[in-house]
CSV table of C-alpha atoms and ligand atoms in Angstrom, one decimal:
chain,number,residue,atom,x,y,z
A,7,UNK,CA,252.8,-57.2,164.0
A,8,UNK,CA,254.9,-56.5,167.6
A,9,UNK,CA,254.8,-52.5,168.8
A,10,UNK,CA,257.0,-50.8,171.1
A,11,UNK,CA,255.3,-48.2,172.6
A,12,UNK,CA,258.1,-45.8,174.6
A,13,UNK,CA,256.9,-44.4,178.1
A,14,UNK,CA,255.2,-44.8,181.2
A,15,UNK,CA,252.4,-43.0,181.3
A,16,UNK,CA,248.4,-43.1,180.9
A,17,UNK,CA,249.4,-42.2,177.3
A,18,UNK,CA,251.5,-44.9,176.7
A,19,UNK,CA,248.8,-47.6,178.4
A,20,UNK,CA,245.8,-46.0,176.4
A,21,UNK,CA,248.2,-45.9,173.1
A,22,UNK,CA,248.8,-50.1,174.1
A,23,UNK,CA,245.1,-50.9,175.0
A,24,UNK,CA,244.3,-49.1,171.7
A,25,UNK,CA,246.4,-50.7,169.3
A,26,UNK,CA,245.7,-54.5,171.1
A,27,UNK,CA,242.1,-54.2,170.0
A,28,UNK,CA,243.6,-55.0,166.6
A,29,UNK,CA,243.7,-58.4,165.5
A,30,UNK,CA,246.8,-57.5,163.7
A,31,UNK,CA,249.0,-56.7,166.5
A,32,UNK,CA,250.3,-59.9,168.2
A,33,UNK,CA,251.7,-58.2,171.0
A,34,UNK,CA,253.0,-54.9,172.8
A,35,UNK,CA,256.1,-54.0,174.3
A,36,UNK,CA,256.2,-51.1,176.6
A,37,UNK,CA,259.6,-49.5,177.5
A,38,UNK,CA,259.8,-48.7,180.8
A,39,UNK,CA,255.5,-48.8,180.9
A,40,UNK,CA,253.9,-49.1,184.3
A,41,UNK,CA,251.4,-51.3,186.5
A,42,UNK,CA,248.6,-50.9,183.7
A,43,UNK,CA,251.1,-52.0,180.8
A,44,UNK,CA,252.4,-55.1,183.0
A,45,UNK,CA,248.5,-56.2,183.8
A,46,UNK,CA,247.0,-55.4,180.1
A,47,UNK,CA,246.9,-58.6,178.2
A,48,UNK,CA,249.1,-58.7,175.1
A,49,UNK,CA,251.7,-56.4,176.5
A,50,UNK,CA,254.7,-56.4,178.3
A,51,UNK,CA,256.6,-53.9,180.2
A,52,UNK,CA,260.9,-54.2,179.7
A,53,UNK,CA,263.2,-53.2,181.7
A,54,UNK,CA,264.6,-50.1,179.3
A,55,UNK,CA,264.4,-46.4,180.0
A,56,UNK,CA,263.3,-44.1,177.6
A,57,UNK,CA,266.6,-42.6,176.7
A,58,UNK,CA,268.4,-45.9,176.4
A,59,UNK,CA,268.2,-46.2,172.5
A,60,UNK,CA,270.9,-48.8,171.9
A,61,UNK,CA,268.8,-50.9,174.4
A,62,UNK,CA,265.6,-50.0,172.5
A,63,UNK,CA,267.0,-50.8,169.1
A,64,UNK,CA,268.4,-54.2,170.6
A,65,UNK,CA,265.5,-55.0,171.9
A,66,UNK,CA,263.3,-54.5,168.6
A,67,UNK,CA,265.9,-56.4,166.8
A,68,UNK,CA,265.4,-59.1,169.1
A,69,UNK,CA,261.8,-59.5,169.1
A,70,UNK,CA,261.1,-58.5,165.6
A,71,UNK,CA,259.0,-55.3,166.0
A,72,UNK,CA,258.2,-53.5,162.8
A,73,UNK,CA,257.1,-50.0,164.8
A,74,UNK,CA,258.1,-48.3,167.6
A,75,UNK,CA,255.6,-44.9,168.5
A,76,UNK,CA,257.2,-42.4,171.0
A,77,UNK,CA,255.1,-41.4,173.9
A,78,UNK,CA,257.2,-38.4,175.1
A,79,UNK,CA,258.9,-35.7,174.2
A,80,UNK,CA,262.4,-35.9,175.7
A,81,UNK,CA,263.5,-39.0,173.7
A,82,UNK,CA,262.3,-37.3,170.9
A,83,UNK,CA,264.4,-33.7,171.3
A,84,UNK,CA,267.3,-36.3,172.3
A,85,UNK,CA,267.3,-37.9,168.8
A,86,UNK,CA,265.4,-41.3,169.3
A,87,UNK,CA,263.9,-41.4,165.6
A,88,UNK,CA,266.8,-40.3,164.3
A,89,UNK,CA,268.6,-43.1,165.9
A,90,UNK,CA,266.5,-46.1,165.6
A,91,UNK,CA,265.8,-45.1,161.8
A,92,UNK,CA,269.1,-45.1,161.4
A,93,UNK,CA,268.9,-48.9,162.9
A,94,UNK,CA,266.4,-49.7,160.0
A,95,UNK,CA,263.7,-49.5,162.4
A,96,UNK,CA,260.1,-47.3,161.6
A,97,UNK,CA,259.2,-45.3,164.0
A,98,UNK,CA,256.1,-42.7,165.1
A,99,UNK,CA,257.5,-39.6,165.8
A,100,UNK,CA,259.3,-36.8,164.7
A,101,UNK,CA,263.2,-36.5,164.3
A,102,UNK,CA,265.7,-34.1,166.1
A,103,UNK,CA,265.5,-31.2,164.2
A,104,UNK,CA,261.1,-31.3,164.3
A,105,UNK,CA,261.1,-31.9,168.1
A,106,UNK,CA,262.6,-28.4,168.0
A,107,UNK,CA,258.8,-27.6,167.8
A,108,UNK,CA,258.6,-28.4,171.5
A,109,UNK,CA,262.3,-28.6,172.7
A,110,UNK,CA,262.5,-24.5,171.7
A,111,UNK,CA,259.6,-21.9,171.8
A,112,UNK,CA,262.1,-19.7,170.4
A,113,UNK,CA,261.9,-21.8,167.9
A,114,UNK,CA,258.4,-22.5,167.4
A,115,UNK,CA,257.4,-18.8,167.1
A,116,UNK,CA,259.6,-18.0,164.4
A,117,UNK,CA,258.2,-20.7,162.9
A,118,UNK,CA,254.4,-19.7,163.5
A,119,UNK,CA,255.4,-16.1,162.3
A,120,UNK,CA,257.4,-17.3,159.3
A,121,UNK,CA,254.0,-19.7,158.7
A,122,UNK,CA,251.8,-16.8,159.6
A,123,UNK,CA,249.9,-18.9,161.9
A,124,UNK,CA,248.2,-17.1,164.2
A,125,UNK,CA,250.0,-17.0,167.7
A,126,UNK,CA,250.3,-14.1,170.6
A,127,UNK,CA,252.5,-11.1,170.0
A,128,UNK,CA,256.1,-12.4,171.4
A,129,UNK,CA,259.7,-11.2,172.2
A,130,UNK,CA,262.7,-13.6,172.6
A,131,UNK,CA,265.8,-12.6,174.8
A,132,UNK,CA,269.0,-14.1,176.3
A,133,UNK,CA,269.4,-10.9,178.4
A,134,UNK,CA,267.8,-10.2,181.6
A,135,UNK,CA,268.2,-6.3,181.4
A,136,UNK,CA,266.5,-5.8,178.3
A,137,UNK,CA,264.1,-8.3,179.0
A,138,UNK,CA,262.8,-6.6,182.6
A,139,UNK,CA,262.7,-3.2,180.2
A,140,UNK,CA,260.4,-5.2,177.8
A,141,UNK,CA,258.2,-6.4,180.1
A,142,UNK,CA,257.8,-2.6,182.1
A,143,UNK,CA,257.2,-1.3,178.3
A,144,UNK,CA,254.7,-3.9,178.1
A,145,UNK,CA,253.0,-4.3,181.3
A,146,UNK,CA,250.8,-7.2,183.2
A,147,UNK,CA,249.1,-9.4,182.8
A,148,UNK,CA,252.4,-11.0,180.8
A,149,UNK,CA,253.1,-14.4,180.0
A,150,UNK,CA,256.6,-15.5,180.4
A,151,UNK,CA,258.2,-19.0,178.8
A,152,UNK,CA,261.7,-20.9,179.4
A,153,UNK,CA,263.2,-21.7,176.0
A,154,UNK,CA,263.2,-24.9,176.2
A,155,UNK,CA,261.5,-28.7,178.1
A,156,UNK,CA,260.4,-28.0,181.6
A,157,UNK,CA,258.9,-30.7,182.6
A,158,UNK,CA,255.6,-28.1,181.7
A,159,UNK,CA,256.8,-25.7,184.5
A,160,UNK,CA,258.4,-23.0,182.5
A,161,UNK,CA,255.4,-21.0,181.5
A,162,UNK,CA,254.6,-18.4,184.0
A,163,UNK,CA,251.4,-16.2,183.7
A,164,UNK,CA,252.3,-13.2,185.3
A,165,UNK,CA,249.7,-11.3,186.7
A,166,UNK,CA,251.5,-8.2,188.0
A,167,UNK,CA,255.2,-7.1,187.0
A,168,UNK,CA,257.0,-7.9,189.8
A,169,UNK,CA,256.0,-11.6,189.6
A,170,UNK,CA,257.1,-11.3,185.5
A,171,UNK,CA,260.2,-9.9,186.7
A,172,UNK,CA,260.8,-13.1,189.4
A,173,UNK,CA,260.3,-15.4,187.1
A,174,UNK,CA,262.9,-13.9,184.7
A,175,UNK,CA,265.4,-13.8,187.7
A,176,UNK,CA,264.6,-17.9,188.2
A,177,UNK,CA,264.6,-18.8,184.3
A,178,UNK,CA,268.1,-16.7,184.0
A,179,UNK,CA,269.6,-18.0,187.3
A,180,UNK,CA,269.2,-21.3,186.1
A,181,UNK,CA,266.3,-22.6,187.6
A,182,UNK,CA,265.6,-24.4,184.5
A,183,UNK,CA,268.9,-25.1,183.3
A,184,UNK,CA,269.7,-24.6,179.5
A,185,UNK,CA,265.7,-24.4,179.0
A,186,UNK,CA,266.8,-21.0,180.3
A,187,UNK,CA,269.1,-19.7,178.0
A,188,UNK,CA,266.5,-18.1,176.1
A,189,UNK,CA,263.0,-16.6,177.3
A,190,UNK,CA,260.2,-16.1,174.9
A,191,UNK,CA,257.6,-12.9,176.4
A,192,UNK,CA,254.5,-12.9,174.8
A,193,UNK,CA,251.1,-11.1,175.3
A,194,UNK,CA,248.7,-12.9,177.7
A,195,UNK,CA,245.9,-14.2,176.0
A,196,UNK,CA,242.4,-15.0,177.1
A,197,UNK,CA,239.7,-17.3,176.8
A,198,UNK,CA,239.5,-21.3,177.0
A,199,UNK,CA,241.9,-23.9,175.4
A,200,UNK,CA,241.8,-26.8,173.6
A,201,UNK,CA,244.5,-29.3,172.4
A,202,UNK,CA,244.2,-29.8,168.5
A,203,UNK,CA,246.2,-32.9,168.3
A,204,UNK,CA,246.9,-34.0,164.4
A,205,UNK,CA,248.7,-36.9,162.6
A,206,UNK,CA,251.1,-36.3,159.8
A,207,UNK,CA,253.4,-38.0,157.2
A,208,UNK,CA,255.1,-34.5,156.6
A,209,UNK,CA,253.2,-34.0,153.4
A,210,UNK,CA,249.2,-34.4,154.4
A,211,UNK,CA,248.3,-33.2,158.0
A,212,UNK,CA,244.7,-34.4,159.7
A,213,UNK,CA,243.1,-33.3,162.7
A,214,UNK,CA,241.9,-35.5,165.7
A,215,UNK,CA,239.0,-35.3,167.7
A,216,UNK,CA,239.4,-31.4,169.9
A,217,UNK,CA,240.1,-32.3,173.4
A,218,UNK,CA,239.9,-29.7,176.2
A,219,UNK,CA,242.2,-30.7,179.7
A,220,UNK,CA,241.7,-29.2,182.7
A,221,UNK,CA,245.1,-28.0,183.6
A,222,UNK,CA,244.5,-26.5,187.4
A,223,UNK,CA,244.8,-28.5,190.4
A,224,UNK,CA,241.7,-27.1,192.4
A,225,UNK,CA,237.4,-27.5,191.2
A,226,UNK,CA,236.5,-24.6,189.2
A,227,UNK,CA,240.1,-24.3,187.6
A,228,UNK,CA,241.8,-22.3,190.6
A,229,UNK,CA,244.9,-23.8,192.5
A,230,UNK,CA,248.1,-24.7,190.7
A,231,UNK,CA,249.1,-26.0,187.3
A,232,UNK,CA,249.1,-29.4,186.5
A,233,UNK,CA,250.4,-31.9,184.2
A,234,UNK,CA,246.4,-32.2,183.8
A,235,UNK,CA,243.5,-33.2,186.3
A,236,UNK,CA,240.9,-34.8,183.6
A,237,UNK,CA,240.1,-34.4,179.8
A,238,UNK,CA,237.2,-34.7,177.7
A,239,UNK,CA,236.7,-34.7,173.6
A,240,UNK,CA,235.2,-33.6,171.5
A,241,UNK,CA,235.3,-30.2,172.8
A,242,UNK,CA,232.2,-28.0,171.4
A,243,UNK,CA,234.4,-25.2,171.8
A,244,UNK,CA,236.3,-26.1,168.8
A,245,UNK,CA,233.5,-26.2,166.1
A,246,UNK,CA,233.6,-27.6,163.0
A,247,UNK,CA,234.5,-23.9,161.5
A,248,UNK,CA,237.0,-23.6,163.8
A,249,UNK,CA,238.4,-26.7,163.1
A,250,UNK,CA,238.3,-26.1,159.0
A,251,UNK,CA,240.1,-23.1,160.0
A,252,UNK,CA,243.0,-24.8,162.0
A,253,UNK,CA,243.4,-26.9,159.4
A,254,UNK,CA,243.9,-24.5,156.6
A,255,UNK,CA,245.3,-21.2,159.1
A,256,UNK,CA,247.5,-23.9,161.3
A,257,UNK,CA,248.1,-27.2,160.4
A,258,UNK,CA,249.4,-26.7,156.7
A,259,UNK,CA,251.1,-23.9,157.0
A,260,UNK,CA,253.2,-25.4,159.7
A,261,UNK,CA,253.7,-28.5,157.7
A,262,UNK,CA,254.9,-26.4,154.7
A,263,UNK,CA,257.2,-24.3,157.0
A,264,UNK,CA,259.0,-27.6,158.2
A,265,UNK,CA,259.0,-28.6,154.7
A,266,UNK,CA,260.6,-25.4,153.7
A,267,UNK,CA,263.3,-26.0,156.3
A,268,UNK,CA,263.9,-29.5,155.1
A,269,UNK,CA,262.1,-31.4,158.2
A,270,UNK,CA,260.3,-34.7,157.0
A,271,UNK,CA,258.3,-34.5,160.1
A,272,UNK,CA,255.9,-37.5,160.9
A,273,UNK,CA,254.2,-38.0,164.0
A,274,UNK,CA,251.9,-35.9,166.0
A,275,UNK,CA,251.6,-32.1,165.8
A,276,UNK,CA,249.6,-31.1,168.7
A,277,UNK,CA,248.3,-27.3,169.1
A,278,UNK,CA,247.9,-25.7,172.0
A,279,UNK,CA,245.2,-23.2,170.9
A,280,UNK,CA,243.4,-20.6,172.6
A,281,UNK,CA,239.9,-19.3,171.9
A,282,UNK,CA,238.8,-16.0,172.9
A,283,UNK,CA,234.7,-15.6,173.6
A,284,UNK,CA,234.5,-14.2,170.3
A,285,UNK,CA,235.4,-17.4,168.6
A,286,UNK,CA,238.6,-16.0,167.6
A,287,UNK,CA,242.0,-18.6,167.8
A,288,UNK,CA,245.5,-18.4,168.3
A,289,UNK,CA,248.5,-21.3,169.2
A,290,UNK,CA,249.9,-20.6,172.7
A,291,UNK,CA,252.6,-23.6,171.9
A,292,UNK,CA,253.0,-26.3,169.9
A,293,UNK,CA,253.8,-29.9,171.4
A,294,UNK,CA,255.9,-32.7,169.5
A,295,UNK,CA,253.9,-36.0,170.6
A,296,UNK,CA,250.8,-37.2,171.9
A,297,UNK,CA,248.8,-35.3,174.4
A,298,UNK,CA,248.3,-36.6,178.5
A,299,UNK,CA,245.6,-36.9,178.9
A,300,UNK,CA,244.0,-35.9,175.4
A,301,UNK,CA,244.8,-39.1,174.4
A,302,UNK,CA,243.4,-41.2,176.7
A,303,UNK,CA,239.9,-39.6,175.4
A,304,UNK,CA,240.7,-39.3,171.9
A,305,UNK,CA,241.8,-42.6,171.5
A,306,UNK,CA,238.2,-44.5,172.6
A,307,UNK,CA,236.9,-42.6,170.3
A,308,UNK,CA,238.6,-43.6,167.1
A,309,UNK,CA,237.1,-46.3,165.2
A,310,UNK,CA,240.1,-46.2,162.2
A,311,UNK,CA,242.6,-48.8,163.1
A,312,UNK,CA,245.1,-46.8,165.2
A,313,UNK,CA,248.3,-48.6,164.0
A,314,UNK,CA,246.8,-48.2,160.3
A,315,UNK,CA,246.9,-44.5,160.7
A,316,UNK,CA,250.6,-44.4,162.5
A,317,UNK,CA,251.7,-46.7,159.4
A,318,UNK,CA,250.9,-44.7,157.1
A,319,UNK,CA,252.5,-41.1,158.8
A,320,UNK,CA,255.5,-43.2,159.0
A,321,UNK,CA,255.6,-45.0,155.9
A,322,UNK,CA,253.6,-41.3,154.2
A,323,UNK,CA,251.3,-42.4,152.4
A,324,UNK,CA,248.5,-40.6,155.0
A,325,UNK,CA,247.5,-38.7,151.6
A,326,UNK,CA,245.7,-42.2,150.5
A,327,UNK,CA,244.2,-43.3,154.1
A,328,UNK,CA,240.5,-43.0,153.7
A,329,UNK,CA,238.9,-40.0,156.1
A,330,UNK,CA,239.6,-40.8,159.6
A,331,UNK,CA,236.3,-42.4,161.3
A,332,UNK,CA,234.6,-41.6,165.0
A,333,UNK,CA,232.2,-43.4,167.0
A,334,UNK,CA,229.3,-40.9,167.9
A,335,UNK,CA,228.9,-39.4,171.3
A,336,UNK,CA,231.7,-38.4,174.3
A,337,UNK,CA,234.8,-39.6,176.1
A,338,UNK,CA,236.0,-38.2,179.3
A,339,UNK,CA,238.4,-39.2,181.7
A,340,UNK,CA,239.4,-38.2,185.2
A,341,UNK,CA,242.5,-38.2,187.3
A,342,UNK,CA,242.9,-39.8,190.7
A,343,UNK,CA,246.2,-38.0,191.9
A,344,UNK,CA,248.5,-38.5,195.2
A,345,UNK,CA,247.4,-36.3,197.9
A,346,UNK,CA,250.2,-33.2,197.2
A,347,UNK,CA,250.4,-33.2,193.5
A,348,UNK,CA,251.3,-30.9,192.1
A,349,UNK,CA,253.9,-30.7,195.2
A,350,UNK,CA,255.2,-33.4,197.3
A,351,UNK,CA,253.3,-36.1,197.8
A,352,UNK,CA,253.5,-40.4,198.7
A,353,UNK,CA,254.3,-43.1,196.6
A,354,UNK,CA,253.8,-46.7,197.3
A,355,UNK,CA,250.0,-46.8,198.4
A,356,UNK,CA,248.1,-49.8,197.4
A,357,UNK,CA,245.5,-49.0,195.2
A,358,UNK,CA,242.5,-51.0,195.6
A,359,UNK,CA,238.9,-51.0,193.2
A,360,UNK,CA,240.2,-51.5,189.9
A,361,UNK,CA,238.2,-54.2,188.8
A,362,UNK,CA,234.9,-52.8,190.1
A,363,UNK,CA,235.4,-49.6,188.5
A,364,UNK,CA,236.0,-51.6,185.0
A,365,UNK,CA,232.8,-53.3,186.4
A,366,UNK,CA,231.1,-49.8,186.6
A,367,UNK,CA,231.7,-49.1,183.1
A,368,UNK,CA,235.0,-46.7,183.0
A,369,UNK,CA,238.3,-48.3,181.8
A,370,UNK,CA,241.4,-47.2,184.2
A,371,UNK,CA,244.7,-46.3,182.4
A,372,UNK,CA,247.6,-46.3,184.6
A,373,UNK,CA,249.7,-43.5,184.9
A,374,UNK,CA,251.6,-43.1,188.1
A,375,UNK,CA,252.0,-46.7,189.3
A,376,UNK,CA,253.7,-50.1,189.4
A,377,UNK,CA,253.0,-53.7,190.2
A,378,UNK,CA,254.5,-54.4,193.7
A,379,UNK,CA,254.3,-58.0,194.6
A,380,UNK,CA,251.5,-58.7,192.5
A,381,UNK,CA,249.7,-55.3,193.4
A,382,UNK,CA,249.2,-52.5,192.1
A,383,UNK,CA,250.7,-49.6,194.0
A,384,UNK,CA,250.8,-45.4,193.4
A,385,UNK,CA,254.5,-44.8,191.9
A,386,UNK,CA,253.7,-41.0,190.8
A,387,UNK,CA,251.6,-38.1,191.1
A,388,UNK,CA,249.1,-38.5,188.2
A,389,UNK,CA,248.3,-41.8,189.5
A,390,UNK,CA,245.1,-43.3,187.7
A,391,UNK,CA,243.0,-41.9,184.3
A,392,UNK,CA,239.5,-43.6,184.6
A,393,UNK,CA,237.4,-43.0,181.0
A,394,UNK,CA,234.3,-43.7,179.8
A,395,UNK,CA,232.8,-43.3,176.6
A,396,UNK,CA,228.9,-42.4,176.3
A,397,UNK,CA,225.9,-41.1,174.2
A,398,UNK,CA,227.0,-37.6,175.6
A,399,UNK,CA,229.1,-35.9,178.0
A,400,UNK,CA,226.9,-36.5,180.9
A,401,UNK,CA,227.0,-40.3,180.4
A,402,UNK,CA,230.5,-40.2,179.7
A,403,UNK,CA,231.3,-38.3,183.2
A,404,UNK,CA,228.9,-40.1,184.9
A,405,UNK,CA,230.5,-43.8,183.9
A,406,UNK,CA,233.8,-42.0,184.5
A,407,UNK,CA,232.6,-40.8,187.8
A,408,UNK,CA,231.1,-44.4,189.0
A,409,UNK,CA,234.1,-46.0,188.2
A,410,UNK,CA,236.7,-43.6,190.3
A,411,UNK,CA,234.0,-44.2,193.2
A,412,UNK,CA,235.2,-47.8,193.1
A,413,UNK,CA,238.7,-47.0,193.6
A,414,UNK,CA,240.9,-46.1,197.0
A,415,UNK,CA,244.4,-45.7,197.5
A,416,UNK,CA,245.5,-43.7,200.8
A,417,UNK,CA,245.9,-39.9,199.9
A,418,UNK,CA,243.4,-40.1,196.4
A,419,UNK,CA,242.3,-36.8,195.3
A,420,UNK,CA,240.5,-36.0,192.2
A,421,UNK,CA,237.9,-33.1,190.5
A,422,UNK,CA,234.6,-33.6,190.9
A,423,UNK,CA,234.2,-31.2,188.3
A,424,UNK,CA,235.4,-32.4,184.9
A,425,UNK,CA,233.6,-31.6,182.4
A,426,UNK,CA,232.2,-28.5,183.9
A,427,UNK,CA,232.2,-26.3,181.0
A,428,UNK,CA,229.8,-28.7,179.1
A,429,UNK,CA,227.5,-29.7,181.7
A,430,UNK,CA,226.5,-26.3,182.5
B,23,AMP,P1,252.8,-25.9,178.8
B,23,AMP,O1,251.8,-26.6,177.9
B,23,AMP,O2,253.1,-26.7,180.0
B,23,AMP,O3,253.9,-25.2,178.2
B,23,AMP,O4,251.9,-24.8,179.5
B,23,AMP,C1,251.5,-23.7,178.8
B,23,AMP,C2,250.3,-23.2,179.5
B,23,AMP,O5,250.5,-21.8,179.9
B,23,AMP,C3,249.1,-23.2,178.5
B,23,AMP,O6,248.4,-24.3,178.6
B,23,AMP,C4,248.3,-21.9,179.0
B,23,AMP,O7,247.5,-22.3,180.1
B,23,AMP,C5,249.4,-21.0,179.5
B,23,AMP,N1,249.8,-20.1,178.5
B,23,AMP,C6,250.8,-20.2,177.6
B,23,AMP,N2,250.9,-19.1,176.7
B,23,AMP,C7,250.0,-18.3,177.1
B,23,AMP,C8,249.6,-17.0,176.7
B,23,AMP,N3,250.2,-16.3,175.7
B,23,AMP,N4,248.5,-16.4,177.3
B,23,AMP,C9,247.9,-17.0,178.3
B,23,AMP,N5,248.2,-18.2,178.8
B,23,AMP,C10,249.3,-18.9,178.2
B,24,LIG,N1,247.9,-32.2,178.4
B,24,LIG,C1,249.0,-31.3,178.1
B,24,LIG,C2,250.1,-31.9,177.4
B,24,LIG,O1,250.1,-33.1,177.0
B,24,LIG,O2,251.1,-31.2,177.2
């Protein structure tokens, strides 16, 4: 069987590595992919960008692929299952109208309140005068959220009013374009998060392992957002309770609420959760795809053929798959970034070590880069996840750890504290 996997990130390269460990799958295509996709054996990178779905479907047609799986979530609120379905091809993934989950928070809360999944007290407006008035009824802290895909930079946590209030003035003057048309206020909630990532067929939802990112730039979660600094799974913090309780409080009522809407929704429905110290939950988003990095942890830790599994969401017969098996113990991963990132930053550094830190016992999925000449060079500012799997989370980080030792590019930064919050 031929895959091809859409993206170029560490997702997409842990999503290829993963589905190459099957004797099944004769080979990978990765559309654009990057310098870890061009180097893993088995897979390809083509020359195709991710919103070029006539070249996608030409492509699959061409080399006979049976499934493509969607790595993020701008082809997906563009249409791309819609349209390569509609070419006779399967593909992992929602359609248009279930992106919406992610394209439109609007969206997604009148769908968790119509579900009555538990979310944070929101307000959606399209005026900026009424808005500014809910937000001094309301006071800070406040959380404040473009409508729509941001590249992850429309949320705002404000801490006083005044910052709520410049962050309306940037969402409304366009600083976000039509993601700004509408702006979802909610109440700021507190505690940690974890990313609930699930597979489904549309009918029958099931969990993955919890995975907890570490979203801040800085050690000890201080600094500025990120697209995510380093990741492990499972997370304690989601307990098996807790995760009973997504299931039945926010997974199937979600998947009944698209059903009720007529959505056939198969793919990934990831939940943003947050849980408050007293074990309490609630979804601060939903996501349409894949998590980065969640799934560069989950993923080593799934023993259950991966392409089995995405088979059967697209062809929905998940219902009959057998329960979804683990390996024991912990997966973490940990991000070498551009000196910068999250702000401006280089590109085009040669990045050296990557065998030895394989050597050490981590494996490296690419995310920023590209093969330059027959190196690999930094093409990004999430450059390099390097994972390891262990007994426990202090194995796990400590493999992970030895192998990013091995590795130099000019400008690398990473945390040296991943994992923090279960190694104390
Ligand atoms: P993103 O996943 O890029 O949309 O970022 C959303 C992030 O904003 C979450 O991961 C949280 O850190 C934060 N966030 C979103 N909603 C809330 C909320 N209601 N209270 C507190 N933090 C929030
Ligand atoms: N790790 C956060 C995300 O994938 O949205």
């Amino acid at each position: 069987m031929k895959v091809l996997v859409v993206g170029n990130g560490g997702r997409e390269h842990a999503l290829a590595w993963k589905l190459l460990q099957s004797q099944k799958i004769e080979r990978v295509f990765c559309a654009p992919g990057n310098g870890g996709t061009a180097t893993l054996a088995g897979c390809q990178n083509v020359d195709v960008t991710v919103d070029d779905f006539q070249g996608m479907a030409k492509l699959a047609h061409a080399e006979g692929i049976s499934l493509v799986v969607v790595g993020p979530e701008v082809p997906l609120a563009k249409g791309i299952s819609d349209y390569l379905q509609a070419q006779g091809l399967m593909v992992f993934g929602p359609n248009k109208m279930g992106a919406q989950i992610e394209a439109s928070k609007a969206w997604a809360k009148a769908l968790m309140q119509e579900a009555g999944v538990p979310t944070a007290k929101a307000a959606v407006f399209t005026d900026i005068v009424a808005a500014k008035s809910y937000i001094k009824s309301q006071g800070a802290p406040i959380v404040v959220k473009a409508d729509g895909l941001a590249a992850g930079k429309g949320v705002i946590v404000a801490q006083a009013i005044a910052e709520a209030e410049a962050a309306l003035d940037a969402i409304f003057g366009g600083q976000f374009g039509s993601a700004g048309n509408f702006v979802v206020i909610e109440e700021c909630l507190v505690g940690q998060e974890v990313s609930v990532l699930a597979l489904t067929d549309g009918l029958t939802i099931r969990p993955l392992l919890p995975a907890q990112d570490h979203k801040r730039i800085g050690e000890g979660d201080t600094g500025e957002n990120t697209g995510g600094m380093g990741a492990y799974a499972p997370a304690p913090v989601a307990t098996p309770a807790m995760m009973a309780r997504v299931q039945t409080e926010v997974l199937e009522p979600t998947i009944a609420a698209l059903q009720g809407k007529g959505i056939d929704y198969r793919g990934v429905l990831y939940a943003g959760l947050m849980v408050a110290p007293d074990g309490e939950f609630k979804v601060l988003e939903f996501n349409c795809r894949f998590g980065d990095p969640e799934t560069q942890v989950i993923l080593p830790m799934l023993d259950t053929p991966l392409e089995d599994l995405l088979l059967a969401c697209v062809q929905q017969r998940l219902g009959d798959m057998p329960p979804i098996t683990w390996k024991d113990g912990a997966s973490a991963t940990v991000v070498a970034a551009s000196g910068g990132y999250p702000g401006d930053y280089a590109k085009g550094k040669v990045i050296t070590g990557l065998q030895e830190a394989e050597i050490a016992g981590a494996t490296v999925f690419h995310a920023g880069t590209k093969l330059l000449d027959s190196q690999v060079v930094s093409d990004g500012g999430r450059v390099l996840n390097v994972t390891a799997i262990g007994a426990d989370f202090k194995q796990a980080l400590d493999r992970a750890y030895a192998g990013i030792a091995k590795i130099e590019f000019a400008g690398m930064y990473y945390r040296r504290d991943i994992g923090h919050r279960v190694m104390s």
